[in-house]
Coordinates of C-alpha atoms in Angstrom, one line a residue:
Chain A
X1157 CA -143.7 107.8 83.7
X1158 CA -142.3 109.4 80.7
X1159 CA -139.1 111.5 82.8
X1160 CA -138.0 108.6 83.9
X1161 CA -133.6 108.5 84.1
X1162 CA -133.7 104.1 84.3
X1163 CA -136.3 102.5 81.4
X1164 CA -136.9 98.6 81.9
X1165 CA -138.8 97.3 79.3
X1166 CA -139.6 94.0 78.6
X1167 CA -136.3 92.6 80.7
X1168 CA -135.0 89.2 80.4
X1169 CA -132.6 87.5 82.1
X1170 CA -131.0 83.9 83.2
X1171 CA -128.1 82.9 85.3
X1172 CA -125.9 79.4 84.1
X1173 CA -129.4 77.6 82.5
X1174 CA -132.4 78.8 85.1
X1175 CA -134.3 81.8 83.3
X1176 CA -135.1 84.3 85.9
X1177 CA -137.0 87.7 84.8
X1178 CA -139.1 86.7 83.0
X1179 CA -140.5 89.9 81.4
X1180 CA -139.7 92.7 83.5
X1181 CA -140.6 95.4 83.0
X1182 CA -140.0 98.4 85.2
X1183 CA -140.0 103.3 84.8
X1184 CA -137.7 105.2 87.8
X1185 CA -138.9 108.6 88.0
X1186 CA -135.3 111.0 88.8
X1187 CA -135.8 112.1 92.6
X1188 CA -138.6 109.1 93.7
X1189 CA -137.7 106.5 96.3
X1190 CA -139.0 102.9 94.5
X1191 CA -139.1 100.1 96.7
X1192 CA -138.8 96.0 95.2
X1193 CA -139.7 93.9 97.3
X1194 CA -141.2 90.1 96.4
X1195 CA -140.9 86.6 98.3
X1196 CA -137.3 84.7 97.7
X1197 CA -136.3 83.3 94.7
X1198 CA -138.3 86.4 92.3
X1199 CA -135.2 87.6 91.2
X1200 CA -134.7 91.2 93.4
X1201 CA -131.1 90.1 93.3
X1202 CA -131.3 88.8 89.8
X1203 CA -132.4 91.9 89.2
X1204 CA -130.0 94.7 90.5
X1205 CA -127.2 92.0 89.4
X1206 CA -128.4 92.9 85.6
X1207 CA -128.4 96.5 85.4
X1208 CA -124.7 97.0 86.8
X1209 CA -123.6 94.2 84.5
X1210 CA -122.5 91.7 86.6
X1211 CA -120.4 88.3 84.4
X1212 CA -123.3 86.1 85.9
X1213 CA -126.2 87.6 84.1
X1214 CA -126.4 86.7 81.1
X1215 CA -129.4 89.4 79.6
X1216 CA -132.2 87.2 76.9
X1217 CA -134.4 90.1 76.1
X1218 CA -135.9 93.3 76.3
X1219 CA -134.2 96.8 76.8
X1220 CA -132.1 98.7 79.7
X1221 CA -132.7 101.6 79.1
X1222 CA -130.3 105.0 81.3
X1223 CA -130.9 108.7 80.6
X1224 CA -132.3 107.9 77.6
X1225 CA -129.6 104.6 75.6
X1226 CA -130.0 100.9 76.1
X1227 CA -127.1 100.0 78.6
X1228 CA -127.7 96.6 77.9
X1229 CA -124.2 95.7 76.2
X1230 CA -122.3 98.7 78.9
X1231 CA -119.7 97.3 80.7
X1232 CA -120.1 97.7 84.3
X1233 CA -117.7 100.5 84.9
X1234 CA -118.6 102.1 82.2
X1235 CA -122.5 102.0 84.1
X1236 CA -120.4 102.7 87.3
X1237 CA -119.2 106.3 85.4
X1238 CA -122.4 107.4 84.3
X1239 CA -123.6 107.2 88.0
X1240 CA -124.9 103.8 88.7
X1241 CA -124.1 102.9 92.1
X1242 CA -125.2 99.3 93.2
X1243 CA -125.0 98.4 97.1
X1244 CA -123.9 95.1 97.2
X1245 CA -125.5 92.1 99.8
X1246 CA -122.8 90.5 101.0
X1247 CA -119.6 93.2 99.5
X1248 CA -116.5 91.2 98.6
X1249 CA -113.4 91.3 100.9
X1250 CA -110.2 92.1 98.9
X1251 CA -106.7 91.4 101.0
X1252 CA -104.5 94.1 100.5
X1253 CA -106.4 96.7 98.5
X1254 CA -106.4 99.9 101.0
X1255 CA -109.9 101.2 101.5
X1256 CA -108.8 105.0 101.1
X1257 CA -106.9 104.8 97.8
X1258 CA -109.4 102.6 96.4
X1259 CA -111.7 105.3 96.7
X1260 CA -109.7 107.3 95.9
X1261 CA -108.8 105.9 92.4
X1262 CA -113.1 104.9 92.1
X1263 CA -113.6 108.8 92.6
X1264 CA -110.2 110.1 90.7
X1265 CA -111.7 107.9 87.2
X1266 CA -115.2 108.9 87.9
X1267 CA -114.1 112.9 88.1
X1268 CA -112.1 112.3 85.0
X1269 CA -114.4 111.0 82.9
X1270 CA -116.2 114.3 84.4
X1271 CA -114.0 116.5 82.4
X1272 CA -112.6 117.4 86.8
X1273 CA -109.7 117.5 87.9
X1274 CA -108.5 114.5 90.2
X1275 CA -108.8 114.8 93.9
X1276 CA -105.0 114.7 95.5
X1277 CA -104.3 112.7 99.0
X1278 CA -104.6 115.5 101.4
X1279 CA -108.0 116.7 99.5
X1280 CA -109.6 112.6 99.4
X1281 CA -108.7 112.8 103.4
X1282 CA -110.8 115.5 103.8
X1283 CA -113.8 114.7 101.9
X1284 CA -113.3 111.2 103.5
X1285 CA -113.6 111.4 106.7
X1286 CA -116.6 114.2 106.8
X1287 CA -118.9 111.1 105.3
X1288 CA -116.8 108.8 108.3
X1289 CA -118.3 110.9 111.2
X1290 CA -121.8 110.6 110.1
X1291 CA -121.3 107.0 109.5
X1292 CA -120.6 107.2 112.7
X1293 CA -117.2 104.4 111.3
X1294 CA -113.7 105.1 113.3
X1295 CA -111.3 107.1 111.7
X1296 CA -109.3 103.1 110.9
X1297 CA -111.9 102.0 108.3
X1298 CA -109.6 104.6 106.3
X1299 CA -106.1 102.6 106.0
X1300 CA -107.8 99.0 106.7
X1301 CA -107.6 96.6 103.3
X1302 CA -111.1 97.7 101.2
X1303 CA -114.0 94.7 104.0
X1304 CA -111.6 92.6 105.2
X1305 CA -112.4 91.5 108.7
X1306 CA -115.2 94.3 108.6
X1307 CA -118.4 92.8 110.3
X1308 CA -121.9 93.0 107.8
X1309 CA -122.5 96.6 110.3
X1310 CA -119.6 97.7 109.0
X1311 CA -119.4 97.1 104.7
X1312 CA -122.7 98.2 105.2
X1313 CA -121.5 101.1 105.7
X1314 CA -118.7 101.1 103.7
X1315 CA -121.0 100.8 100.9
X1316 CA -123.0 104.2 102.1
X1317 CA -119.2 105.9 102.1
X1318 CA -119.2 104.9 99.2
X1319 CA -122.1 105.6 97.8
X1320 CA -122.1 109.4 99.6
X1321 CA -117.8 109.8 98.1
X1322 CA -118.7 108.3 94.5
X1323 CA -122.7 110.5 94.1
X1324 CA -124.6 108.6 91.6
X1325 CA -127.5 109.5 90.0
X1326 CA -129.4 106.1 90.4
X1327 CA -128.7 104.1 93.2
X1328 CA -129.4 100.3 94.0
X1329 CA -129.6 99.2 97.6
X1330 CA -129.6 95.2 98.3
X1331 CA -131.0 94.0 101.2
X1332 CA -128.6 97.5 102.7
X1333 CA -131.0 96.3 106.3
X1334 CA -129.8 92.7 105.9
X1335 CA -127.5 92.1 109.1
X1336 CA -127.7 95.3 110.5
X1337 CA -128.9 96.4 113.9
X1338 CA -131.6 100.1 114.6
X1339 CA -127.7 101.8 115.1
X1340 CA -126.2 100.9 111.6
X1341 CA -129.5 100.9 110.3
X1342 CA -130.7 104.2 112.0
X1343 CA -126.9 105.6 110.4
X1344 CA -127.0 103.8 107.2
X1345 CA -130.6 105.3 106.8
X1346 CA -129.3 109.0 107.6
X1347 CA -126.1 108.4 104.4
X1348 CA -129.0 107.0 101.9
X1349 CA -131.4 110.7 102.7
X1350 CA -128.7 112.4 102.7
X1351 CA -128.4 111.7 98.8
X1352 CA -132.1 111.9 98.4
X1353 CA -131.9 116.0 96.7
X1354 CA -134.9 115.4 93.8
X1355 CA -132.6 114.7 91.1
X1356 CA -131.0 111.1 92.3
X1357 CA -133.7 107.8 91.5
X1358 CA -133.5 105.1 94.6
X1359 CA -134.1 100.9 93.7
X1360 CA -134.4 99.9 97.6
X1361 CA -134.5 96.1 97.3
X1362 CA -135.8 94.1 100.4
X1363 CA -137.5 91.3 101.6
X1364 CA -138.7 93.1 104.7
X1365 CA -140.4 96.8 105.5
X1366 CA -138.3 97.7 108.1
X1367 CA -135.8 100.2 106.4
X1368 CA -138.9 101.6 104.7
X1369 CA -139.8 102.8 108.1
X1370 CA -136.5 104.4 107.1
X1371 CA -136.5 105.6 103.8
X1372 CA -139.8 106.8 102.8
X1373 CA -140.5 105.2 99.6
X1374 CA -143.0 106.9 96.3
X1375 CA -143.4 103.5 94.9
X1376 CA -143.6 100.4 96.5
X1377 CA -143.1 97.6 93.5
X1378 CA -144.2 94.1 94.2
X1379 CA -141.7 91.2 92.2
X1380 CA -143.0 87.3 91.8
X1381 CA -141.5 85.4 89.6
X1382 CA -139.3 87.2 87.1
X1383 CA -141.9 90.2 86.8
X1384 CA -143.4 93.0 88.8
X1385 CA -146.7 92.1 89.4
X1386 CA -148.3 95.2 91.1
X1387 CA -146.7 98.9 92.0
X1388 CA -148.4 100.9 94.7
X1389 CA -147.5 103.7 96.9
X1390 CA -146.2 103.2 100.3
X1391 CA -149.9 101.6 101.6
X1392 CA -148.9 98.7 99.5
X1393 CA -146.5 97.9 102.4
X1394 CA -149.2 97.8 105.0
X1395 CA -150.7 95.1 102.6
X1396 CA -148.5 93.2 102.3
X1397 CA -147.6 93.1 106.0
X1398 CA -151.0 91.3 106.8
X1399 CA -151.7 89.7 103.7
X1400 CA -148.3 88.8 102.3
X1401 CA -146.7 88.2 99.1
X1402 CA -149.1 85.4 97.9
X1403 CA -152.3 87.7 98.0
X1404 CA -150.9 90.3 95.5
X1405 CA -152.9 89.6 92.2
X1406 CA -150.9 90.0 89.0
X1407 CA -151.8 93.3 87.9
Chain B
X908 CA -65.0 80.1 76.0
X909 CA -67.8 77.0 75.2
X910 CA -69.2 76.2 79.0
X911 CA -70.5 73.1 77.1
X912 CA -66.7 71.9 76.2
X913 CA -67.1 71.0 80.5
X914 CA -70.1 69.1 79.9
X915 CA -69.1 65.0 81.6
X916 CA -65.0 66.0 81.4
X917 CA -62.7 64.2 84.2
X918 CA -61.1 66.4 86.9
X919 CA -58.0 66.8 84.5
X920 CA -60.0 68.2 81.1
X921 CA -62.0 70.4 83.4
X922 CA -58.3 71.5 84.7
X923 CA -56.6 71.9 82.0
X924 CA -60.3 73.9 79.8
X925 CA -60.4 76.3 83.1
X926 CA -56.6 76.4 83.8
X927 CA -57.4 75.2 87.7
X928 CA -54.5 73.7 89.5
X929 CA -54.0 73.3 93.2
X930 CA -58.6 73.5 93.3
X931 CA -58.7 69.6 92.9
X932 CA -61.3 69.2 95.7
X933 CA -64.3 72.0 94.2
X934 CA -63.2 70.6 89.6
X935 CA -64.1 67.3 92.0
X936 CA -67.1 68.6 93.2
X937 CA -68.0 70.1 89.9
X938 CA -67.3 66.6 88.1
X939 CA -69.4 64.9 91.0
X940 CA -72.8 66.8 90.1
X941 CA -71.6 67.7 86.4
X942 CA -72.4 70.9 84.1
X943 CA -76.6 71.0 84.6
X944 CA -78.9 69.8 81.7
X945 CA -82.4 69.5 81.2
X946 CA -82.2 66.0 83.0
X947 CA -80.0 67.4 86.1
X948 CA -83.2 68.1 88.7
X949 CA -82.5 72.2 90.4
X950 CA -82.4 72.8 86.1
X951 CA -85.0 71.0 85.1
X952 CA -87.2 73.5 84.8
X953 CA -84.6 76.1 83.1
X954 CA -83.3 75.9 80.1
X955 CA -79.7 76.0 81.0
X956 CA -77.7 74.8 78.0
X957 CA -79.3 77.7 76.3
X958 CA -77.7 80.3 77.8
X959 CA -74.3 77.0 79.1
X960 CA -74.7 77.2 74.9
X961 CA -73.3 80.1 72.8
X962 CA -69.4 81.2 72.6
X963 CA -69.6 84.4 74.9
X964 CA -65.7 86.7 75.5
X965 CA -64.3 85.7 79.3
X966 CA -62.9 88.7 80.8
X967 CA -60.3 90.6 83.3
X968 CA -61.2 91.0 85.8
X969 CA -58.2 93.6 87.5
X970 CA -59.4 95.2 90.5
X971 CA -59.7 98.9 90.3
X972 CA -58.8 101.1 93.3
X973 CA -62.7 102.7 93.5
X974 CA -63.8 106.1 93.9
X975 CA -66.0 106.9 97.4
X976 CA -70.2 106.7 96.5
X977 CA -73.2 106.4 98.3
X978 CA -73.5 102.8 97.2
X979 CA -70.9 99.3 96.2
X980 CA -71.1 99.3 92.9
X981 CA -69.8 96.1 90.9
X982 CA -69.4 96.8 86.8
X983 CA -68.8 93.4 85.1
X984 CA -68.2 91.8 87.9
X985 CA -64.9 95.1 89.6
X986 CA -66.0 96.8 92.4
X987 CA -65.6 100.5 91.2
X988 CA -66.7 102.3 93.8
X989 CA -68.0 102.0 97.1
X990 CA -69.2 104.1 101.0
X991 CA -66.9 105.5 102.4
X992 CA -65.3 103.7 105.4
X993 CA -66.5 100.6 104.0
X994 CA -64.3 97.8 104.2
X995 CA -64.7 96.2 99.9
X996 CA -61.6 94.4 99.0
X997 CA -60.2 90.8 96.8
X998 CA -59.1 87.9 98.6
X999 CA -60.1 84.2 98.1
X1000 CA -62.5 82.6 99.7
X1001 CA -61.9 81.3 102.7
X1002 CA -65.3 79.2 102.9
X1003 CA -66.7 77.2 100.1
X1004 CA -69.4 74.9 100.4
X1005 CA -68.6 71.7 99.6
X1006 CA -72.4 69.6 99.8
X1007 CA -73.8 72.7 97.8
X1008 CA -76.7 70.9 95.0
X1009 CA -75.3 73.7 92.4
X1010 CA -73.2 72.6 90.3
X1011 CA -72.8 76.0 89.5
X1012 CA -72.4 77.3 92.4
X1013 CA -68.5 75.0 91.9
X1014 CA -67.4 76.4 88.6
X1015 CA -68.7 80.4 89.6
X1016 CA -65.9 79.4 92.4
X1017 CA -63.4 77.9 89.4
X1018 CA -64.0 81.1 87.5
X1019 CA -63.5 83.8 90.7
X1020 CA -60.9 82.4 92.6
X1021 CA -60.4 85.3 94.2
X1022 CA -64.0 87.1 94.9
X1023 CA -65.4 90.4 96.3
X1024 CA -65.0 90.5 100.8
X1025 CA -67.8 93.0 101.7
X1026 CA -67.6 93.3 105.2
X1027 CA -70.9 94.2 106.7
X1028 CA -69.4 96.3 110.1
X1029 CA -72.1 97.6 112.3
X1030 CA -75.4 98.0 111.9
X1031 CA -75.0 99.6 108.1
X1032 CA -77.7 99.7 105.3
X1033 CA -75.9 99.5 102.3
X1034 CA -77.3 99.6 98.5
X1035 CA -75.2 96.8 95.5
X1036 CA -75.9 97.9 91.8
X1037 CA -74.7 95.6 89.6
X1038 CA -73.9 97.2 86.6
X1039 CA -73.4 94.4 83.0
X1040 CA -72.2 96.4 79.6
X1041 CA -70.2 93.6 77.9
X1042 CA -72.3 91.7 74.7
X1043 CA -71.8 88.0 74.4
X1044 CA -69.2 88.3 77.4
X1045 CA -69.7 85.5 80.2
X1046 CA -69.0 88.2 83.7
X1047 CA -68.6 85.7 86.4
X1048 CA -67.7 86.9 90.0
X1049 CA -68.6 86.2 93.7
X1050 CA -68.9 87.7 96.4
X1051 CA -68.3 87.4 100.2
X1052 CA -70.2 88.6 102.5
X1053 CA -69.6 89.0 106.4
X1054 CA -72.1 90.6 108.8
X1055 CA -70.0 90.6 112.6
X1056 CA -71.5 89.3 115.6
X1057 CA -74.6 91.4 117.4
X1058 CA -74.3 93.4 114.0
X1059 CA -77.0 94.7 111.7
X1060 CA -77.4 95.3 108.7
X1061 CA -79.0 95.9 105.4
X1062 CA -78.4 95.2 101.9
X1063 CA -80.5 95.8 99.3
X1064 CA -79.3 94.3 95.9
X1065 CA -80.1 96.0 92.5
X1066 CA -79.4 95.2 88.6
X1067 CA -78.2 97.4 85.6
X1068 CA -77.1 96.8 81.9
X1069 CA -76.5 99.0 79.3
X1070 CA -77.6 97.3 75.6
X1071 CA -76.1 94.1 75.7
X1072 CA -76.8 91.4 73.9
X1073 CA -76.2 87.8 74.6
X1074 CA -74.7 88.1 78.0
X1075 CA -74.1 85.3 80.3
X1076 CA -74.0 86.7 84.3
X1077 CA -72.8 84.1 86.8
X1078 CA -72.3 85.3 89.6
X1079 CA -73.4 83.9 93.3
X1080 CA -73.2 85.6 97.6
X1081 CA -71.7 83.3 100.2
X1082 CA -73.1 85.4 102.9
X1083 CA -72.0 84.0 106.5
X1084 CA -74.0 85.9 109.6
X1085 CA -71.6 85.8 112.5
X1086 CA -73.7 84.7 116.0
X1087 CA -76.9 87.2 116.9
X1088 CA -76.5 89.1 114.1
X1089 CA -79.2 90.1 111.8
X1090 CA -78.9 90.2 108.4
X1091 CA -81.6 91.8 105.5
X1092 CA -81.1 91.6 102.2
X1093 CA -83.5 92.7 99.5
X1094 CA -82.7 92.2 96.5
X1095 CA -84.5 93.7 93.4
X1096 CA -84.2 92.5 89.8
X1097 CA -85.8 94.0 87.1
X1098 CA -85.4 92.6 83.6
X1099 CA -86.6 93.1 80.3
X1100 CA -84.4 92.7 77.1
X1101 CA -81.5 93.1 79.5
X1102 CA -79.5 91.5 77.9
X1103 CA -77.9 89.4 79.4
X1104 CA -79.4 85.8 81.9
X1105 CA -78.1 85.4 85.1
X1106 CA -77.9 82.4 87.1
X1107 CA -77.1 83.1 90.3
X1108 CA -75.7 80.6 93.2
X1109 CA -75.7 81.5 96.6
X1110 CA -75.1 80.1 100.0
X1111 CA -76.5 81.3 103.5
X1112 CA -74.2 80.3 107.0
X1113 CA -76.7 81.4 109.3
X1114 CA -74.7 81.2 113.2
X1115 CA -76.3 81.2 116.0
X1116 CA -78.5 82.8 117.4
X1117 CA -78.5 84.9 114.1
X1118 CA -81.1 85.6 112.1
X1119 CA -81.7 85.9 107.9
X1120 CA -83.8 87.9 105.8
X1121 CA -83.9 87.4 102.6
X1122 CA -86.3 89.4 99.7
X1123 CA -86.0 88.5 96.7
X1124 CA -88.5 91.3 94.4
X1125 CA -88.0 89.5 90.1
X1126 CA -89.8 90.9 88.2
X1127 CA -90.2 91.0 84.3
X1128 CA -89.1 88.8 80.9
X1129 CA -86.0 87.3 80.1
X1130 CA -84.6 84.2 81.5
X1131 CA -83.2 84.3 85.1
X1132 CA -82.7 82.1 88.2
X1133 CA -81.5 82.1 91.8
X1134 CA -80.0 78.3 93.5
X1135 CA -80.3 79.6 97.0
X1136 CA -78.8 77.2 100.1
X1137 CA -79.5 78.4 103.7
X1138 CA -78.1 76.1 106.5
X1139 CA -79.1 77.4 109.8
X1140 CA -77.1 76.4 113.7
X1141 CA -78.6 76.5 116.9
X1142 CA -82.0 78.9 117.4
X1143 CA -80.9 80.4 114.5
X1144 CA -83.8 81.6 112.2
X1145 CA -84.5 82.9 107.9
X1146 CA -87.0 84.8 106.5
X1147 CA -86.9 84.0 102.6
X1148 CA -89.7 85.6 100.4
X1149 CA -89.4 85.4 96.8
X1150 CA -92.4 88.0 94.2
X1151 CA -91.8 86.5 91.1
X1152 CA -94.0 89.0 87.9
X1153 CA -93.2 87.3 85.2
X1154 CA -94.6 88.7 81.5
X1155 CA -93.9 87.2 77.7
X1156 CA -91.7 84.3 78.0
X1157 CA -89.8 84.8 80.6
X1158 CA -88.0 81.4 82.9
X1159 CA -87.3 82.6 86.3
X1160 CA -87.6 81.1 89.5
X1161 CA -86.0 80.0 92.5
X1162 CA -83.7 76.9 93.2
X1163 CA -83.3 76.8 97.4
X1164 CA -83.0 74.3 99.9
X1165 CA -83.1 75.6 103.2
X1166 CA -80.8 72.7 106.0
X1167 CA -81.9 73.4 109.6
X1168 CA -78.6 71.4 111.0
X1169 CA -79.0 72.9 115.0
X1170 CA -82.1 73.0 117.0
X1171 CA -84.7 75.6 118.1
X1172 CA -84.2 76.5 114.4
X1173 CA -86.8 78.5 113.0
X1174 CA -87.6 78.7 108.8
X1175 CA -90.5 80.2 107.1
X1176 CA -90.4 80.8 103.3
X1177 CA -92.6 82.7 101.0
X1178 CA -93.0 82.9 97.1
X1179 CA -95.3 84.8 95.0
X1180 CA -95.8 84.5 91.6
X1181 CA -97.7 86.1 88.8
X1182 CA -97.2 84.6 86.1
X1183 CA -98.4 86.1 82.4
X1184 CA -98.0 85.7 79.0
X1185 CA -95.9 82.7 78.1
X1186 CA -93.8 83.5 81.2
X1187 CA -93.0 79.8 84.1
X1188 CA -92.1 80.7 87.6
X1189 CA -90.7 78.7 89.0
X1190 CA -90.3 77.6 93.5
X1191 CA -88.7 74.9 93.1
X1192 CA -88.3 74.3 97.1
X1193 CA -86.7 71.7 99.8
X1194 CA -87.2 71.9 103.4
X1195 CA -84.9 69.2 105.1
X1196 CA -84.4 69.1 108.8
X1197 CA -81.2 66.9 109.8
X1198 CA -81.1 64.8 113.1
X1199 CA -79.3 67.4 114.8
X1200 CA -82.3 70.2 114.2
X1201 CA -85.2 68.6 117.5
X1202 CA -87.6 71.2 117.8
X1203 CA -86.9 73.6 114.4
X1204 CA -90.2 75.0 113.3
X1205 CA -90.3 75.3 109.3
X1206 CA -93.4 76.8 107.0
X1207 CA -93.3 76.7 103.7
X1208 CA -96.1 78.7 100.7
X1209 CA -95.8 79.2 97.4
X1210 CA -98.9 81.0 95.7
X1211 CA -99.4 81.8 92.0
X1212 CA -102.1 84.2 90.0
X1213 CA -101.7 82.9 86.3
X1214 CA -102.8 86.2 84.1
X1215 CA -102.9 84.0 81.3
X1216 CA -103.5 80.9 80.1
X1217 CA -100.0 80.5 78.5
X1218 CA -98.6 80.6 81.6
X1219 CA -96.9 78.1 83.7
X1220 CA -95.9 77.7 87.4
X1221 CA -93.3 74.7 88.4
X1222 CA -94.1 75.1 91.9
X1223 CA -92.4 72.0 94.1
X1224 CA -92.7 73.0 97.6
X1225 CA -90.3 70.1 99.6
X1226 CA -90.3 68.6 103.1
X1227 CA -87.1 66.1 104.2
X1228 CA -87.1 65.5 107.6
X1229 CA -85.0 63.1 110.1
X1230 CA -87.1 64.1 113.6
X1231 CA -89.9 63.6 115.2
X1232 CA -89.9 66.6 117.4
X1233 CA -91.3 69.4 115.7
X1234 CA -93.2 72.2 113.5
X1235 CA -93.0 71.7 110.0
X1236 CA -95.6 72.9 107.5
X1237 CA -95.8 73.6 103.9
X1238 CA -98.5 74.2 100.2
X1239 CA -98.7 75.6 96.7
X1240 CA -101.3 76.7 95.6
X1241 CA -102.4 78.3 91.6
X1242 CA -105.4 80.1 90.5
X1243 CA -106.8 83.1 88.7
X1244 CA -108.0 86.7 89.3
X1245 CA -110.5 86.8 91.9
X1246 CA -113.7 86.8 90.1
X1247 CA -116.2 88.8 92.2
X1248 CA -113.0 91.1 93.3
X1249 CA -112.0 91.8 89.8
X1250 CA -116.4 93.1 90.1
X1251 CA -116.6 94.6 92.6
X1252 CA -113.4 97.4 91.9
X1253 CA -114.9 97.5 88.2
X1254 CA -118.8 98.6 89.5
X1255 CA -117.3 101.7 91.5
X1256 CA -116.0 103.0 88.0
X1257 CA -112.4 101.8 87.8
X1258 CA -110.8 99.5 84.6
X1259 CA -110.7 96.4 83.6
X1260 CA -106.6 97.2 83.3
X1261 CA -106.8 99.1 86.6
X1262 CA -108.7 97.0 88.4
X1263 CA -106.7 94.1 87.4
X1264 CA -103.4 95.8 88.4
X1265 CA -105.0 96.4 92.0
X1266 CA -105.8 93.0 93.3
X1267 CA -101.9 91.9 91.2
X1268 CA -100.9 94.7 93.9
X1269 CA -102.3 93.7 96.5
X1270 CA -101.3 89.8 96.1
X1271 CA -97.5 91.5 96.1
X1272 CA -98.1 94.2 98.7
X1273 CA -97.4 91.5 102.2
X1274 CA -94.4 91.2 100.7
X1275 CA -93.3 94.1 99.6
X1276 CA -94.3 95.9 102.2
X1277 CA -92.3 94.1 104.1
X1278 CA -89.4 96.1 102.5
X1279 CA -89.6 98.6 105.6
X1280 CA -87.4 101.8 104.2
X1281 CA -90.3 103.7 101.9
X1282 CA -88.0 104.9 99.5
X1283 CA -87.0 100.8 97.8
X1284 CA -90.2 99.8 98.5
X1285 CA -92.1 102.2 96.0
X1286 CA -89.3 101.1 93.2
X1287 CA -90.6 98.1 93.7
X1288 CA -93.5 99.3 93.4
X1289 CA -92.8 102.0 89.8
X1290 CA -90.6 99.3 88.8
X1291 CA -93.6 96.6 89.1
X1292 CA -96.0 98.6 87.6
X1293 CA -93.9 99.3 84.1
X1294 CA -94.2 95.9 84.0
X1295 CA -97.7 95.7 84.2
X1296 CA -98.4 98.2 81.8
X1297 CA -96.6 97.0 79.3
X1298 CA -98.4 94.4 79.0
X1299 CA -101.4 96.0 80.0
X1300 CA -102.8 98.1 77.9
X1301 CA -107.1 100.0 78.8

């Protein structure tokens, strides 16, 4: 994969004193959907945190190369402005921060970074309303505090709403399907599929294959004990369903 | 005038120093409480001696014929403008509290035998602007606010100063809310090298079924303390909220006593404090429920966020209860900005500074949004941002 948008080389990372990632290698191709599957404790969420510069994660070795540039030391907001987006497994509630105000601030920060004019409140609301409808979200989400009192499904839809508005280039979805009923899963998947344009890359982190029925992956990577131990096509999902992670041998 | 000269003086000596006569009851109260110092309980966290120490020039408070304006304008303790039709005049205060906890309440009355009386007749909304123009001066004045029965008034208070230095302002209200009335007072004081320090000592009487809503927004730097005593009659209510956002080496805050006297009286007191730099926030608040105040409901809460390791919050919520038939709660927390929330905002491309500002405003917002008038709400938010950006730059 020489034309990768994101290249992770021999990545080692720890949280606290515990070494979680132990020489992880992974390349994301532009326009492709990469699914990361693995047992509990394999390091899936640590990988997603490492990619967005989470304060919990300390990199102890290796490189994260995004668009040919090492981003190991880059601040979280710079990574976001450059186009890396993480949909959180458990989005945090922020009482007092209005959802629309937050998202407009984020969008205008990105537009400024790209040398574009800021959107005014009316322009932004129009944009937001179109996406809300598509995601089956109520219009009062605009005025509510960010994620405050949202159900699990509403939080995940709100993550996808942010993704649609911010139009990132590398999209990391950490357990996006957890806690979703069928309708919410369908709406969220529809939002994700809408973002597929042949250029954006997706890294779908999941325990279960359910979400992969809706978002067709191009590659499946199995993560075990802090390393990617196998990469294959979508056919690997059936094998994992049948035999579990224990049956997978390191390549 | 040197206020420290009043320290440990007896009635005759105080009368001689202040030139007062026929006001012995007030002088006695002042002498009994004593000139405040670091040892005084109510000034324990505030450096009052530093403000009392300098030699101040005294001013002549000659009443002027006020011009017509859209607000009440008070310049160096003298009313210079009032809205058309509003009754504002000078008279001796008829309702001085003889059991106030603050000695400077009495000193203020002794120095200002003629108070500015503002009658709120009708459902009015009035803005009071305090302006200070004199350096090295002791500016002392007191205001009587009288809200008529069954009336619902709102007062917005604002403070400005010229390019002055080393001035001390001693001012305060004696408010009276007549039966079945509502008075909403929103004070906004943004100080940053304002050139004056302030001690504001208030007394609020809330009559039967009356409703006092007192909100203060104290922003920026410098030294200022408000001391507030509220007395609640039967079925009276006070909703008291304080927002403090300090920077540099500012020391500001509230010392209060809410006294439930009548049955079924209710009080809600909330303080939100955001402290940056080496500032010190003060919330030293007592709710006292008298024997006569059965079925009282009282709640008191202080929350503080420290934005800097050198910032300090002195929070002292207290309940003093003499009956069993009541509901009361109090509490205080001090912490920092939530790291998870901060990261979430940053992960969407919002800068560290902007993310902090959003969280700080979010913390303050519940109090700011209680200001019903959006123009004043915006004014507070703008002042808030100005203070924030003084200390935080990308």
